[in-house]
mmCIF file of C-alpha atoms in Angstrom:
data_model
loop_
_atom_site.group_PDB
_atom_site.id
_atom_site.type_symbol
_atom_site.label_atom_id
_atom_site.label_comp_id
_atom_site.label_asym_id
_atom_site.label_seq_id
_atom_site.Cartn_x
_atom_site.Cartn_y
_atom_site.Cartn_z
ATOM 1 C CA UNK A 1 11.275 -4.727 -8.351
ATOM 2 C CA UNK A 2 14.145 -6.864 -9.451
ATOM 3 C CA UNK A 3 12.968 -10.783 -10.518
ATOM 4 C CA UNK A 4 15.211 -13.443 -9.224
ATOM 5 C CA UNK A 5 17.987 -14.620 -11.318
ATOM 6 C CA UNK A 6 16.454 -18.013 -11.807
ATOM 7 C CA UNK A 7 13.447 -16.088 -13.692
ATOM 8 C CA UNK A 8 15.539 -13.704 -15.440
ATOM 9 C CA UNK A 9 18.298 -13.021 -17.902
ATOM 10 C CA UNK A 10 20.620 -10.314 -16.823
ATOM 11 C CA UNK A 11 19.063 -8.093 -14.043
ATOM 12 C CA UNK A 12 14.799 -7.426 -15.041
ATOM 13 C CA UNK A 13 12.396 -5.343 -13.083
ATOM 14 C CA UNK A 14 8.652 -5.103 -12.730
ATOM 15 C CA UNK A 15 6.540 -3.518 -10.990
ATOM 16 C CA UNK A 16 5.226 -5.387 -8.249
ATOM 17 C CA UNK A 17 2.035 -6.787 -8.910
ATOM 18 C CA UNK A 18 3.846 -8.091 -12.772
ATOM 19 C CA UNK A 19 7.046 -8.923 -11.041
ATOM 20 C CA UNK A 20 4.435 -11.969 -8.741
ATOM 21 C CA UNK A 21 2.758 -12.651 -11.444
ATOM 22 C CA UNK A 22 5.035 -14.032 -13.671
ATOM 23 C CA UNK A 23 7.218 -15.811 -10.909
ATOM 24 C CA UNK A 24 3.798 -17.522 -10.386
ATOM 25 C CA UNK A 25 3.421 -18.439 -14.666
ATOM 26 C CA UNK A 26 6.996 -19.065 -14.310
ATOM 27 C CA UNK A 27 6.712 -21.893 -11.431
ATOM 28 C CA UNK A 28 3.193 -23.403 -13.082
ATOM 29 C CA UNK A 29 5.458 -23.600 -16.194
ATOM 30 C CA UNK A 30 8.114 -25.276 -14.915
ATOM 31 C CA UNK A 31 5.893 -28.048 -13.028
ATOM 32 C CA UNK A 32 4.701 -28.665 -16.920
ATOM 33 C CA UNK A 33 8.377 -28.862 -17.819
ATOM 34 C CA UNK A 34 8.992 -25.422 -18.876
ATOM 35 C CA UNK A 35 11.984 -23.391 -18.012
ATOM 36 C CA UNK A 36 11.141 -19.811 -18.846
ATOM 37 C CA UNK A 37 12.520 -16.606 -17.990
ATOM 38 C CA UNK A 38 12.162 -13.319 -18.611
ATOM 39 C CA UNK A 39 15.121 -11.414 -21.309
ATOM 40 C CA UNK A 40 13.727 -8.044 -21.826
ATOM 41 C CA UNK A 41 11.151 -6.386 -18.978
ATOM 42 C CA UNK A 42 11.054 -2.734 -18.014
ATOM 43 C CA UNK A 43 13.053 0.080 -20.665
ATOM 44 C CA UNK A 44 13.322 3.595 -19.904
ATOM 45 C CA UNK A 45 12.975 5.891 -22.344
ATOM 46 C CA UNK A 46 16.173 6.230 -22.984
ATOM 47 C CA UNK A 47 17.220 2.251 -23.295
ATOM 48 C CA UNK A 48 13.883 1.653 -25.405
ATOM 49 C CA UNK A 49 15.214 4.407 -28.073
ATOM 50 C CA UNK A 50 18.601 3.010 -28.330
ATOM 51 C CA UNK A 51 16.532 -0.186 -28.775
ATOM 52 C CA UNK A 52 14.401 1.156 -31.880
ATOM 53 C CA UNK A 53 17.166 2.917 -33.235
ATOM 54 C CA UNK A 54 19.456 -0.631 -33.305
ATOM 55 C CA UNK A 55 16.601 -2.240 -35.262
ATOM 56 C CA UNK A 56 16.602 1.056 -37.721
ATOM 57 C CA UNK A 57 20.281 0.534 -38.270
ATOM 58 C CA UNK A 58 19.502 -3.076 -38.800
ATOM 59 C CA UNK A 59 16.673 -3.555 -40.707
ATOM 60 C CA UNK A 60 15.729 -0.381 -41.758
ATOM 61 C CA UNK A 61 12.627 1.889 -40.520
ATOM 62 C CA UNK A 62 9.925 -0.357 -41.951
ATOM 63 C CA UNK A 63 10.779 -3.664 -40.287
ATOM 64 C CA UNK A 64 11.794 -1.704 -36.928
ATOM 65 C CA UNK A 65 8.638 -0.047 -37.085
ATOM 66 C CA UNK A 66 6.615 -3.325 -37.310
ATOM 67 C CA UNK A 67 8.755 -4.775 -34.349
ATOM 68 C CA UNK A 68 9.755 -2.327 -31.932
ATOM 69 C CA UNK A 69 7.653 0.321 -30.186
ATOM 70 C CA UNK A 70 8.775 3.857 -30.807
ATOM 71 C CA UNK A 71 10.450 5.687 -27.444
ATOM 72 C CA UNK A 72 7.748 6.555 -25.775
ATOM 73 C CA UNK A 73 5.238 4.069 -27.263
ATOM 74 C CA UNK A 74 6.594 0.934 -26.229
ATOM 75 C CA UNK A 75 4.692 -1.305 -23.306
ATOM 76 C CA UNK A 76 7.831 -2.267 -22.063
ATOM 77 C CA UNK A 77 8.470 1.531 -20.990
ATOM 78 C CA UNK A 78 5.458 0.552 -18.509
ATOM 79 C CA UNK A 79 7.264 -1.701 -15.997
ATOM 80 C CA UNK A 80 4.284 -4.616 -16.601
ATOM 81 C CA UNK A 81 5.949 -6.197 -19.636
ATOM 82 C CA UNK A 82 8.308 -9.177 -20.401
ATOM 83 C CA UNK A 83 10.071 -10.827 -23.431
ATOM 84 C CA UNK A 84 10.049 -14.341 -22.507
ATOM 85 C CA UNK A 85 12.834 -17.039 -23.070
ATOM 86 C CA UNK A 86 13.739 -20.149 -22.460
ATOM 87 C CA UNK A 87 17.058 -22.233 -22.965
ATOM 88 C CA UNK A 88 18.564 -19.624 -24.617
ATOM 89 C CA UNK A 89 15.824 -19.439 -26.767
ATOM 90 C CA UNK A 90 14.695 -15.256 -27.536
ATOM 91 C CA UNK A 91 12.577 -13.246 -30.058
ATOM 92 C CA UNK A 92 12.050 -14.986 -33.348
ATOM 93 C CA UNK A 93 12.980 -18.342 -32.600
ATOM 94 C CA UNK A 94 10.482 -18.922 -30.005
ATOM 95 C CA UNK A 95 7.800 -18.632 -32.639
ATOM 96 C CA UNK A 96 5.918 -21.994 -33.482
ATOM 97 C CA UNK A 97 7.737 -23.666 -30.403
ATOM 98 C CA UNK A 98 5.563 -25.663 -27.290
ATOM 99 C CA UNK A 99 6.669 -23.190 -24.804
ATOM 100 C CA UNK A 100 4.940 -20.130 -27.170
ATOM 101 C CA UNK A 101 1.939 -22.200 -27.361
ATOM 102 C CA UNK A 102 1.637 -22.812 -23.730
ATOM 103 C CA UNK A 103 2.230 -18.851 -23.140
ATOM 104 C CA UNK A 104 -0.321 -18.563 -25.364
ATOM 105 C CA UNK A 105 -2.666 -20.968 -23.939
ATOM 106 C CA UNK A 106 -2.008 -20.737 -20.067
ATOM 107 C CA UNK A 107 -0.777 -16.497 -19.448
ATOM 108 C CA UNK A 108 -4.181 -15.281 -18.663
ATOM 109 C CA UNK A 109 -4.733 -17.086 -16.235
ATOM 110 C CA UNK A 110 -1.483 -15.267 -14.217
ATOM 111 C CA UNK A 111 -2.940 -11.999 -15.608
ATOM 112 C CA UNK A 112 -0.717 -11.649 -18.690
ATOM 113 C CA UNK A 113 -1.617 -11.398 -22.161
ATOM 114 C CA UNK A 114 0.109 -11.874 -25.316
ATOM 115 C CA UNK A 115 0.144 -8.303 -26.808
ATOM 116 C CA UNK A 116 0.984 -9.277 -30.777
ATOM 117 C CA UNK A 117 -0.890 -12.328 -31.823
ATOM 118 C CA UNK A 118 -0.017 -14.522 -34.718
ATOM 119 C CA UNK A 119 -2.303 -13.034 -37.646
ATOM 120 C CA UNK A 120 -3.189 -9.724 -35.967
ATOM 121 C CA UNK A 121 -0.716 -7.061 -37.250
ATOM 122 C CA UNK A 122 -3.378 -5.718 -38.880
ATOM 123 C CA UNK A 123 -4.894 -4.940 -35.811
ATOM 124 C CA UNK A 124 -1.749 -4.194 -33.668
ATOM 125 C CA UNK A 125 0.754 -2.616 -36.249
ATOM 126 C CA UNK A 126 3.493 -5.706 -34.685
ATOM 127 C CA UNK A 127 4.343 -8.540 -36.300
ATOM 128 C CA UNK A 128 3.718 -11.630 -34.276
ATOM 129 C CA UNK A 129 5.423 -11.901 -30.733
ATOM 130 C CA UNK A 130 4.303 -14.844 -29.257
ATOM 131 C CA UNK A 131 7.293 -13.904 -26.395
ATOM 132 C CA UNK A 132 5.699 -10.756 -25.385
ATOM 133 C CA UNK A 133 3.601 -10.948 -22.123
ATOM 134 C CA UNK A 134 1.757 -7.976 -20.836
ATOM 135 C CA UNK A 135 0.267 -7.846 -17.523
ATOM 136 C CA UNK A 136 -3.560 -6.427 -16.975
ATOM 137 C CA UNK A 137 -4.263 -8.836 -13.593
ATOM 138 C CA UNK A 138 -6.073 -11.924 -14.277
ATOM 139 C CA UNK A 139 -9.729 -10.525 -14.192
ATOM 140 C CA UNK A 140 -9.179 -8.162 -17.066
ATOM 141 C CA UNK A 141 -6.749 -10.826 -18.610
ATOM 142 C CA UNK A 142 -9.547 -13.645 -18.153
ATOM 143 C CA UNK A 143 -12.132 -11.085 -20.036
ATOM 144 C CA UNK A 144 -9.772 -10.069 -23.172
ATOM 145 C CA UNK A 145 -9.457 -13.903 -23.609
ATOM 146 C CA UNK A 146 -13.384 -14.451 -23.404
ATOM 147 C CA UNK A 147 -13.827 -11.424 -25.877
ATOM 148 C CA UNK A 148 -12.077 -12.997 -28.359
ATOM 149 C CA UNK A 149 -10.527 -9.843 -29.513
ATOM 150 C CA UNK A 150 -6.681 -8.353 -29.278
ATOM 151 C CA UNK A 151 -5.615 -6.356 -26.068
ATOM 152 C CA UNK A 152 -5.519 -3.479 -28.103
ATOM 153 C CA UNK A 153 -9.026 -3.706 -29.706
ATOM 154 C CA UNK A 154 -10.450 -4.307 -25.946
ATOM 155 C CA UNK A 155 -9.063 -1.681 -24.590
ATOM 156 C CA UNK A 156 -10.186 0.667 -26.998
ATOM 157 C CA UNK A 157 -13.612 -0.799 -27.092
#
């Protein structure tokens, strides 16, 4: 499903349950005084090569592979991912900013988690994306946080 414009940058789609959940993050982050949206959601297969093979022209195959899922590999290829932004505000620059710490503090409890932790890429294979939300619904989100560990390292648990 399509999120509004006010939660979005250029037209983003969900899936449904993701698509409510984060309009619900969205509006508990704006009462704090938060105005984030969503930049980058659901990639076909297609869209999310073209989007690996930009950052291999760019960067090279090391740093793409360390920041962008391979076609086929990415989460955002499932429909219950989002790149958040705010105030024109995307990727990189987010990182060490109040709004990545609240996503970081607050996302579970609307079901998301942060996929690529700050110090984890060890465990993950990313770099740090303190942007990138994925949803698992709040009960599974709620015990990832209480485990301690990375959503990868629960889920293969």
């Amino acid at each position: 499903e399509v999120l509004p414009a006010q939660y979005s940058s250029g037209l983003q789609q969900m899936r449904s349950a993701a698509r409510a959940a984060i309009i619900e993050m969205f509006e508990a982050a704006n009462k704090e005084g938060y105005l984030l949206y969503a930049n980058s959601t659901y990639r076909s297969y297609s869209e999310q090569s073209a989007t690996y093979d930009y950052w291999v022209r760019q960067n090279g195959k090391e740093y793409a592979d360390r920041t962008s899922a391979r076609p086929g590999h990415s989460e955002h290829q499932l429909g219950t991912t989002a790149d958040v932004g705010w105030s024109g505000c995307e990727l990189e620059c987010t990182i060490g900013s109040p709004e990545a710490a609240w996503i970081a503090a607050n996302s579970y409890r609307f079901g998301f988690i942060v996929s690529y932790p700050d110090g984890k890429e060890s465990i993950t294979g990313y770099a740090a994306e303190p942007w990138h939300v994925r949803f698992v619904g709040k009960d599974v989100a709620q015990q990832v946080v209480n485990s301690g560990l990375t959503l990868h390292e629960f889920l293969l648990r």
